[in-house]
mmCIF file of C-alpha atoms and ligand atoms in Angstrom:
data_model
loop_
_atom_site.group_PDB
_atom_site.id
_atom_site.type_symbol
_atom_site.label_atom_id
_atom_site.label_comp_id
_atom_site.label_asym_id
_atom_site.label_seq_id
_atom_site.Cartn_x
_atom_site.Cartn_y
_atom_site.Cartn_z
ATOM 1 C CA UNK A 294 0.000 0.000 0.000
ATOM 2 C CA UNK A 295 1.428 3.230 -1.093
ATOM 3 C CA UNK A 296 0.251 6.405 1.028
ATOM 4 C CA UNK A 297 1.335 10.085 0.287
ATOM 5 C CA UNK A 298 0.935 11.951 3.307
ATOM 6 C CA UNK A 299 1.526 15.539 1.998
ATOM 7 C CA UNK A 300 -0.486 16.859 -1.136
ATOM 8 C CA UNK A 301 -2.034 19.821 -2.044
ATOM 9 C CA UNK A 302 -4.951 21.322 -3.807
ATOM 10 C CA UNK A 303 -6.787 24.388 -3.866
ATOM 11 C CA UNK A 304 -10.379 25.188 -4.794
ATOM 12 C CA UNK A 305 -11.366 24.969 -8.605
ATOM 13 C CA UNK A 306 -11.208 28.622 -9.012
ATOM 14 C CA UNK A 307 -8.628 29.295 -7.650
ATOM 15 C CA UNK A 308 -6.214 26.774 -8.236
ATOM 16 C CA UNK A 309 -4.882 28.295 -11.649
ATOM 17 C CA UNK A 310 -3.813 31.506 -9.414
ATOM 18 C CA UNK A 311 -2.632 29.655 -6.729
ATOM 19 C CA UNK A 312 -0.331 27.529 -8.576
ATOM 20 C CA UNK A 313 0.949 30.760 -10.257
ATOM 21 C CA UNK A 314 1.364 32.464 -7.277
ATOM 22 C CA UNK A 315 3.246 29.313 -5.447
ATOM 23 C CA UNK A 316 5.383 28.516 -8.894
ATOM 24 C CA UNK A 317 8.385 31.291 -7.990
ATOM 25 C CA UNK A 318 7.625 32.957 -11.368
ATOM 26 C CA UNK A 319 8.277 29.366 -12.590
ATOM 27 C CA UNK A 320 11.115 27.702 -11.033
ATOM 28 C CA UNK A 321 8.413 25.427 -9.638
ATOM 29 C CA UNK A 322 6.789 23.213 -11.812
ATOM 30 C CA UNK A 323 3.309 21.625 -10.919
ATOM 31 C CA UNK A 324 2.382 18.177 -11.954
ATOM 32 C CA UNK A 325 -1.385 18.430 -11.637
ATOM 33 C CA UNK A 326 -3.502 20.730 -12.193
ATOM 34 C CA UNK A 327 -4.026 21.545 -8.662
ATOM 35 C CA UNK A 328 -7.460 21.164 -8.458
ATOM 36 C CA UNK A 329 -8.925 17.824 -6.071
ATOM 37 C CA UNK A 330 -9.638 16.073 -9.479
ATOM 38 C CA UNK A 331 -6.199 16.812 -10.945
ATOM 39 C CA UNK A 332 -4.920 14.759 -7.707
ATOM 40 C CA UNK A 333 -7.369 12.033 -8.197
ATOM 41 C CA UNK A 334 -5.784 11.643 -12.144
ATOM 42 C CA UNK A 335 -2.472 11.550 -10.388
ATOM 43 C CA UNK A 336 -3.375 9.113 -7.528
ATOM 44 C CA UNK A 337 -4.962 6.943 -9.856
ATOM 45 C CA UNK A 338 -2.060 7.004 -13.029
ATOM 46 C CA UNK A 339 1.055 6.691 -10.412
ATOM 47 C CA UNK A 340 -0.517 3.704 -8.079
ATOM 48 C CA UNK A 341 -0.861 6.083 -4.970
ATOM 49 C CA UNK A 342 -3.689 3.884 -2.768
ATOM 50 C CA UNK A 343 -3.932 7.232 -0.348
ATOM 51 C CA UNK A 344 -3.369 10.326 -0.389
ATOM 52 C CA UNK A 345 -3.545 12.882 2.550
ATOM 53 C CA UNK A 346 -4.495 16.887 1.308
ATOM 54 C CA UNK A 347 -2.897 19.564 3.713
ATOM 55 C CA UNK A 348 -4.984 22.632 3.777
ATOM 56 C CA UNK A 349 -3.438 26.054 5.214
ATOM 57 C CA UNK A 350 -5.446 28.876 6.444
ATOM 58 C CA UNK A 351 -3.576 32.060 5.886
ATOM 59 C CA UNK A 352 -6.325 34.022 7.387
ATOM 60 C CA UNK A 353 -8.498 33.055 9.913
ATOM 61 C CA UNK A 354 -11.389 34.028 8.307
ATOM 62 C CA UNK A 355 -10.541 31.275 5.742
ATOM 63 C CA UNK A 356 -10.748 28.210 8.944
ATOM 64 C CA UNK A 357 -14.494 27.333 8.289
ATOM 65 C CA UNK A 358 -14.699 27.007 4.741
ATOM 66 C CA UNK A 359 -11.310 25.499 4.182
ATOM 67 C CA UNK A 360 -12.907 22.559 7.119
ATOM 68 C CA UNK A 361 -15.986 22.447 5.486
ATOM 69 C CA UNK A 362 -14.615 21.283 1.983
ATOM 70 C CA UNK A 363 -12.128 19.102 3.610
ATOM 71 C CA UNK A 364 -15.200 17.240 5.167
ATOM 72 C CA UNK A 365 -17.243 16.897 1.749
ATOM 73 C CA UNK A 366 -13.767 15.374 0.813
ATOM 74 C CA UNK A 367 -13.055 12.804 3.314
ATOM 75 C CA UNK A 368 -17.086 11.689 3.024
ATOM 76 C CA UNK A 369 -15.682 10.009 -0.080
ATOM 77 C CA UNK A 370 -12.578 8.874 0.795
ATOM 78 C CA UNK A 371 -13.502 5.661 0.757
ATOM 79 C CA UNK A 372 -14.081 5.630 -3.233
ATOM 80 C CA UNK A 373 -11.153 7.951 -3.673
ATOM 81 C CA UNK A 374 -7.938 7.455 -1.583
ATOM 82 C CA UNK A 375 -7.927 10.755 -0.772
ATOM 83 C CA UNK A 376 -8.555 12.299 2.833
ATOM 84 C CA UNK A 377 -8.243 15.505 4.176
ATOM 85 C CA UNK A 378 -6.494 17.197 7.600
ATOM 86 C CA UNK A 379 -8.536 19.976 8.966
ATOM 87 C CA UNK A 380 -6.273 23.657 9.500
ATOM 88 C CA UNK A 381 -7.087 26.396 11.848
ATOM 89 C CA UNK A 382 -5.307 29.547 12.172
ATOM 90 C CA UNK A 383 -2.916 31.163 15.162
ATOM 91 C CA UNK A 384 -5.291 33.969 15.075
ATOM 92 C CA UNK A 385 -8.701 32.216 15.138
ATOM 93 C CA UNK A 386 -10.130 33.054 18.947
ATOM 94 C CA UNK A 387 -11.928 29.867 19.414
ATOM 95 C CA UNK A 388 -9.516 27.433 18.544
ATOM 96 C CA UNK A 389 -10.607 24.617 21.141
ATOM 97 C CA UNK A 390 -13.796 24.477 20.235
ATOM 98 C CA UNK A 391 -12.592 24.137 16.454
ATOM 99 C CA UNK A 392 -10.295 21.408 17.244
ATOM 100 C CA UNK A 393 -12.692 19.310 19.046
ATOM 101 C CA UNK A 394 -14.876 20.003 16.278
ATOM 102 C CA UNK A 395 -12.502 18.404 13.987
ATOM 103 C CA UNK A 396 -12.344 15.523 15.899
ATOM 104 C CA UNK A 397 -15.724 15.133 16.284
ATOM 105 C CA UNK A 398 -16.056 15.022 12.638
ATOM 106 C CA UNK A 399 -13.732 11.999 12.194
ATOM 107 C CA UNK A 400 -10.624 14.274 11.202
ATOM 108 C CA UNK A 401 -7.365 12.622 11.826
ATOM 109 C CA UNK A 402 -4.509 15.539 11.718
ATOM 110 C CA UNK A 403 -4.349 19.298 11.158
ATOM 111 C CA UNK A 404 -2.027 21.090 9.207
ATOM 112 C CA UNK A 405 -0.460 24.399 10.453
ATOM 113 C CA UNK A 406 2.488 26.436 8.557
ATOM 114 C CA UNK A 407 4.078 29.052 10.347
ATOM 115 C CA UNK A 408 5.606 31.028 7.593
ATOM 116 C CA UNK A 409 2.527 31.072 5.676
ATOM 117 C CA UNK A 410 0.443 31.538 8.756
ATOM 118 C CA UNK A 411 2.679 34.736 9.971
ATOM 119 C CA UNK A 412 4.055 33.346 13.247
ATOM 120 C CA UNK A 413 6.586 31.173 15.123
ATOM 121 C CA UNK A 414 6.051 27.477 15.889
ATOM 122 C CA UNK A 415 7.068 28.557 19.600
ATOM 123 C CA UNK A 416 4.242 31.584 19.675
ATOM 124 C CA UNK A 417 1.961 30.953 22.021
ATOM 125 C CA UNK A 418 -1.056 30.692 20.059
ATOM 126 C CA UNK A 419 0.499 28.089 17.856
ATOM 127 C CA UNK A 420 1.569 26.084 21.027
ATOM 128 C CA UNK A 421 -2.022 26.646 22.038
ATOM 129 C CA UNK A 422 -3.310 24.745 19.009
ATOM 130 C CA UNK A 423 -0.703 21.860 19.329
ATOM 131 C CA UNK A 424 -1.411 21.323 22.513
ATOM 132 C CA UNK A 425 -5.008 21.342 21.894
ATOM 133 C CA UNK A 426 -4.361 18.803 18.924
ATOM 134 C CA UNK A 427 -2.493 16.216 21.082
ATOM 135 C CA UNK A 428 -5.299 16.443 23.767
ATOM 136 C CA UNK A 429 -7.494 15.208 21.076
ATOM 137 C CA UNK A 430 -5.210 12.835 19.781
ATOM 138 C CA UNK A 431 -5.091 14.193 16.497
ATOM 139 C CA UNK A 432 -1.645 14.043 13.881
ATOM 140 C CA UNK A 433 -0.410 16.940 14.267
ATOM 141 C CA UNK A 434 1.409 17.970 10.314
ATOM 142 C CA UNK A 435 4.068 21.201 10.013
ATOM 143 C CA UNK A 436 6.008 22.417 7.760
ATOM 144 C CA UNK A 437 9.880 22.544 9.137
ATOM 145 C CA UNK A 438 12.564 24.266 8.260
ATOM 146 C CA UNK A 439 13.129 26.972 5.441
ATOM 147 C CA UNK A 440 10.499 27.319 2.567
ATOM 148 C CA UNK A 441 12.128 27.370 -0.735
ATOM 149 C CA UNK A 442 9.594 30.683 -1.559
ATOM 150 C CA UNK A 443 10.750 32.464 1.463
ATOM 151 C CA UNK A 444 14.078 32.794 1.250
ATOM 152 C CA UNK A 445 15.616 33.401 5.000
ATOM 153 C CA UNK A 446 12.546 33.184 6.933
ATOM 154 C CA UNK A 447 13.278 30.918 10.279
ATOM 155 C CA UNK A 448 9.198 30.656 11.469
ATOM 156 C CA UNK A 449 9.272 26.655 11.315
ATOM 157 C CA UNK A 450 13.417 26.320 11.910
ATOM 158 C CA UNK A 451 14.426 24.074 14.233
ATOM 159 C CA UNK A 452 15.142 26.527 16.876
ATOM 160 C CA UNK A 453 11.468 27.616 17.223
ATOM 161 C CA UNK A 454 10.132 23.593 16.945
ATOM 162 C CA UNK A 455 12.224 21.695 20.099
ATOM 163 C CA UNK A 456 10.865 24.473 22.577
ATOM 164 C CA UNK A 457 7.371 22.549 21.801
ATOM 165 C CA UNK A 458 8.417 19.357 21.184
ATOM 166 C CA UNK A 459 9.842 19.747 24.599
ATOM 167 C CA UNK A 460 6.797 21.525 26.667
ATOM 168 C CA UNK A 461 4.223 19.887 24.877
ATOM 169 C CA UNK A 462 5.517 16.284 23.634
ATOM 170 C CA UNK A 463 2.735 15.908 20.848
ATOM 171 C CA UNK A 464 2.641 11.765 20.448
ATOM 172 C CA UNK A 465 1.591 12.293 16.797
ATOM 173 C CA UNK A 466 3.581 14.730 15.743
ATOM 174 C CA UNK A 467 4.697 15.236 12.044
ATOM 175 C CA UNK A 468 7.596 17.462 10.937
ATOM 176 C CA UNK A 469 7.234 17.900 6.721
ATOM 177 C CA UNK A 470 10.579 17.802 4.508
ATOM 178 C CA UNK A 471 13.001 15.709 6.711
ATOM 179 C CA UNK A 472 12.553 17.789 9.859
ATOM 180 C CA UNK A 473 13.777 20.602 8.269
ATOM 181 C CA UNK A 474 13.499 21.878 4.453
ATOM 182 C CA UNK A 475 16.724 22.885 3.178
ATOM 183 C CA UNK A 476 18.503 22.595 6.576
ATOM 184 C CA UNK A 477 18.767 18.993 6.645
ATOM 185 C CA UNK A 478 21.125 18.466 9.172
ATOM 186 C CA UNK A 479 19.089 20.380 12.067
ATOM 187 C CA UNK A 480 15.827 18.021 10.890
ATOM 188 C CA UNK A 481 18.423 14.869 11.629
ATOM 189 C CA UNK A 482 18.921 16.316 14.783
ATOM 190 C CA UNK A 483 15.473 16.815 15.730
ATOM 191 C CA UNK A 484 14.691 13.201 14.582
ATOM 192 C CA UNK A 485 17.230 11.200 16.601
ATOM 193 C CA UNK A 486 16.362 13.116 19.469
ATOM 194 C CA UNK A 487 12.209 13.493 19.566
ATOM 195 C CA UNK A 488 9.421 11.023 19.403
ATOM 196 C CA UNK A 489 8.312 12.654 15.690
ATOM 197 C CA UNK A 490 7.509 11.118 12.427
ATOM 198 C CA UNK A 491 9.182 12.880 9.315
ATOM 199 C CA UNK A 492 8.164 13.029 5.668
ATOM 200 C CA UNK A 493 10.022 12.761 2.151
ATOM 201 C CA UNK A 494 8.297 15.389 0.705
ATOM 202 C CA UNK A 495 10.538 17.650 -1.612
ATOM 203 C CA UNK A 496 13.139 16.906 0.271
ATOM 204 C CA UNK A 497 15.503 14.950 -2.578
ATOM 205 C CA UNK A 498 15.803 17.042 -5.223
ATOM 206 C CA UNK A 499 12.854 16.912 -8.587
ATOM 207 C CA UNK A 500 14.285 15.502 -11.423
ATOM 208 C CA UNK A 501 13.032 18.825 -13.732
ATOM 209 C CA UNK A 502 14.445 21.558 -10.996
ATOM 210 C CA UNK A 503 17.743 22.409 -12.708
ATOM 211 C CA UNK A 504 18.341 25.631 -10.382
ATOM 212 C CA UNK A 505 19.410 25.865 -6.683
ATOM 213 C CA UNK A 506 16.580 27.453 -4.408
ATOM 214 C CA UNK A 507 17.603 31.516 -4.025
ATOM 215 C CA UNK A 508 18.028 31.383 -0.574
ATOM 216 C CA UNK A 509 21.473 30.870 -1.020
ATOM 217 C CA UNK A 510 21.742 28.463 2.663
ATOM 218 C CA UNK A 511 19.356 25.777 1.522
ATOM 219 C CA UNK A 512 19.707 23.414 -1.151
ATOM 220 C CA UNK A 513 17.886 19.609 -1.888
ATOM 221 C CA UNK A 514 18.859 16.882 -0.251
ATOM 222 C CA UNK A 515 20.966 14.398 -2.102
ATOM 223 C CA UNK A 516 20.061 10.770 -2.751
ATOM 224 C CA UNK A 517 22.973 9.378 -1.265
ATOM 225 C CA UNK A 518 21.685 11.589 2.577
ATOM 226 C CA UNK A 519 18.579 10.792 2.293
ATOM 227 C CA UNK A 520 19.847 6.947 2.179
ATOM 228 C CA UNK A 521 22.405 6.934 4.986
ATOM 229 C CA UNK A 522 19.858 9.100 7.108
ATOM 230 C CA UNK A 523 17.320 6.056 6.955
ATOM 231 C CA UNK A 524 20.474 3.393 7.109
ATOM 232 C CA UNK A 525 20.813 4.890 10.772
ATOM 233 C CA UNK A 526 17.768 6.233 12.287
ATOM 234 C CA UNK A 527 15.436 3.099 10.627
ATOM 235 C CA UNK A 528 12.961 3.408 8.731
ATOM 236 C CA UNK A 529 9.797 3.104 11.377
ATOM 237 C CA UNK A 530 9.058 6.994 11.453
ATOM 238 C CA UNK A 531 9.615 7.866 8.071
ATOM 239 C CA UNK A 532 6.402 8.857 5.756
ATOM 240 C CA UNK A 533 6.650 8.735 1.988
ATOM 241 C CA UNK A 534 5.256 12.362 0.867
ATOM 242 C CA UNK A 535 5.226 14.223 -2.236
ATOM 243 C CA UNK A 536 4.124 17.940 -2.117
ATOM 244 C CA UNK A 537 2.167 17.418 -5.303
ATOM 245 C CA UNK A 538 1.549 18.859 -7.405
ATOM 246 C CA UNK A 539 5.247 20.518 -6.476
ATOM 247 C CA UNK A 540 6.539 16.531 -7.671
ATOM 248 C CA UNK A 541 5.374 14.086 -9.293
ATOM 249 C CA UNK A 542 3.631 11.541 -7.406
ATOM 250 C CA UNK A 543 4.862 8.770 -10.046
ATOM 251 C CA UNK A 544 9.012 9.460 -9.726
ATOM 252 C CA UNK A 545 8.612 10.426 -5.945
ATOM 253 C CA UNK A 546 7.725 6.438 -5.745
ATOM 254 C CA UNK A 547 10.661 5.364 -8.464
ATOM 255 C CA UNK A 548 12.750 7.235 -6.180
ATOM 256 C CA UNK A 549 11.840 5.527 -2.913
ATOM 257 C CA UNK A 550 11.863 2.005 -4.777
ATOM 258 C CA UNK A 551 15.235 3.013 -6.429
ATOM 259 C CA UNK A 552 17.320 3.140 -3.157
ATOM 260 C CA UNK A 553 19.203 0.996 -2.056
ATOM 261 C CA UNK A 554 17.065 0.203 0.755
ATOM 262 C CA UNK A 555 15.374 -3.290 1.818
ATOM 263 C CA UNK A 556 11.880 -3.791 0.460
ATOM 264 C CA UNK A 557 10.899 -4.112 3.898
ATOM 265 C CA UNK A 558 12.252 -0.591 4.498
ATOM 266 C CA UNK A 559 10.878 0.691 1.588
ATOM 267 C CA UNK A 560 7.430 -0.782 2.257
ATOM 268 C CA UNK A 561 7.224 0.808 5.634
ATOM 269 C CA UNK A 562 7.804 4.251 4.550
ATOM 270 C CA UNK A 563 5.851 3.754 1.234
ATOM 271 C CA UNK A 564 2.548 3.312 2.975
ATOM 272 C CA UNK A 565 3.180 1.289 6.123
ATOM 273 C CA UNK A 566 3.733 3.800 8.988
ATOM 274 C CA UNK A 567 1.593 6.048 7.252
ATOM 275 C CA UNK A 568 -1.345 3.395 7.502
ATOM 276 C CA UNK A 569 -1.114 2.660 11.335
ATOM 277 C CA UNK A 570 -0.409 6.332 12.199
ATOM 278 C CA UNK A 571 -3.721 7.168 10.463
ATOM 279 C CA UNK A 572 -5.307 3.913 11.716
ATOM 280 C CA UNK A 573 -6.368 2.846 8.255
HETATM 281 ZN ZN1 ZN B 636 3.548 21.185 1.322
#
């Protein structure tokens, strides 16, 4: 079972601008057409059996709506493979009542992003909503580490993410991009350290992307890191994930089956741990 724990889409339209908007005037190079049917056609044409969406709120004014589509999605997710996390935002007042209302609905994560979401993983509204998350048992999904459209911006760096892995000790907590996109060797240091799951996604660098990222302290992670990572650490936390449409879904697995790992290893971070963490 193959399971792709980070994907995007966006509302039908909207998706054109959004994917123009997210595309840094092109360096990026999306592989669907970022629209919740455009991931089905991928899902379906690269052998994906599930697929997790990770909605953002940028503005809280955006929570309800962005929850209320994620529902409609996951009432088919048995047809479709594809399930949705719920998002709130740092700024929404009644974040307790929204989390429990997520659970209540059958949600099994929430996604947050500081950058996008204007604060520090460390702030205490976002440690609010973490903590909130993990009393409800809910996966908890950020994105770590640098953000290859935000050149310098340390919101999600390592620095800002043990102070809450330390106070709050989430017990499903996922850190996107290796534990740290772009800064790979804080994200190992994280992971040997913490109880968190990681996930592959865009951390090894697209086959298309010919250019470094502009932030000129990040770059991809290479094949042969992303190998000897796994050859010490195991492969039990690690969560195949694609950012798609930002990859393909289809090479992201040829690159996982590729390594020289076991097929063991490579079936437990294919879809394995992701299928007991989300209790599938
Ligand atoms: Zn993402």
């Amino acid at each position: 079972m193959i399971i792709d724990i980070h994907t995007h889409t966006f509302p039908d339209n909207v998706a054109e601008k959004a994917l123009k908007g997210l595309s840094n005037d092109g360096l990026l190079h999306p592989f669907t057409d970022g629209t919740y049917d455009g991931l089905l056609r991928s899902v379906k044409s690269s052998g994906v059996d599930g697929a997790v969406v990770l909605p953002i709120a940028t503005k809280p004014s955006q929570t309800e709506n962005i929850n209320a589509i994620a529902y409609d999605v996951n009432q088919h997710f048995e047809e479709t493979g594809i399930m949705s996390f719920g998002t709130l935002h740092p700024q929404n007042e009644d974040k307790d009542r929204i989390i429990k209302d997520l659970k209540e609905k059958g949600f099994k994560g929430i996604k947050v992003h500081p950058i996008f979401q204007g604060c520090f993983f460390d702030d205490p509204e976002m440690k609010r909503i973490i903590a909130c998350a993990n009393d409800m048992d809910l996966i908890i999904m950020t994105h770590s580490g640098r953000d290859i459209s935000y050149p310098g911006m340390e919101n999600s760096a390592t620095e800002h993410i043990i102070p809450v892995l330390k106070e709050v000790k989430p017990k499903k907590m996922i850190l996107a991009h290796m534990g740290s996109w772009g800064q790979w060797g804080k994200g190992f240091s994280v992971f040997t350290e913490y109880d968190v799951y990681i996930d592959t996604a865009f951390a090894v660098k697209p086959a298309y992307l010919k250019e470094k990222p502009r932030d000129p302290e990040c770059d991809f992670m290479e094949k042969e890191a992303f190998c000897r990572w796994i050859k010490k650490t195991g492969p039990e936390r690690i969560l195949f994930g694609t950012d798609s449409p930002w990859s393909s879904q289809k090479e992201s697995i040829e690159l996982i089956k590729d390594m020289p790992l076991s097929f063991l290893e490579k079936k437990k971070i294919l879809g394995d741990n992701a299928k007991a963490l989300l209790g599938l």
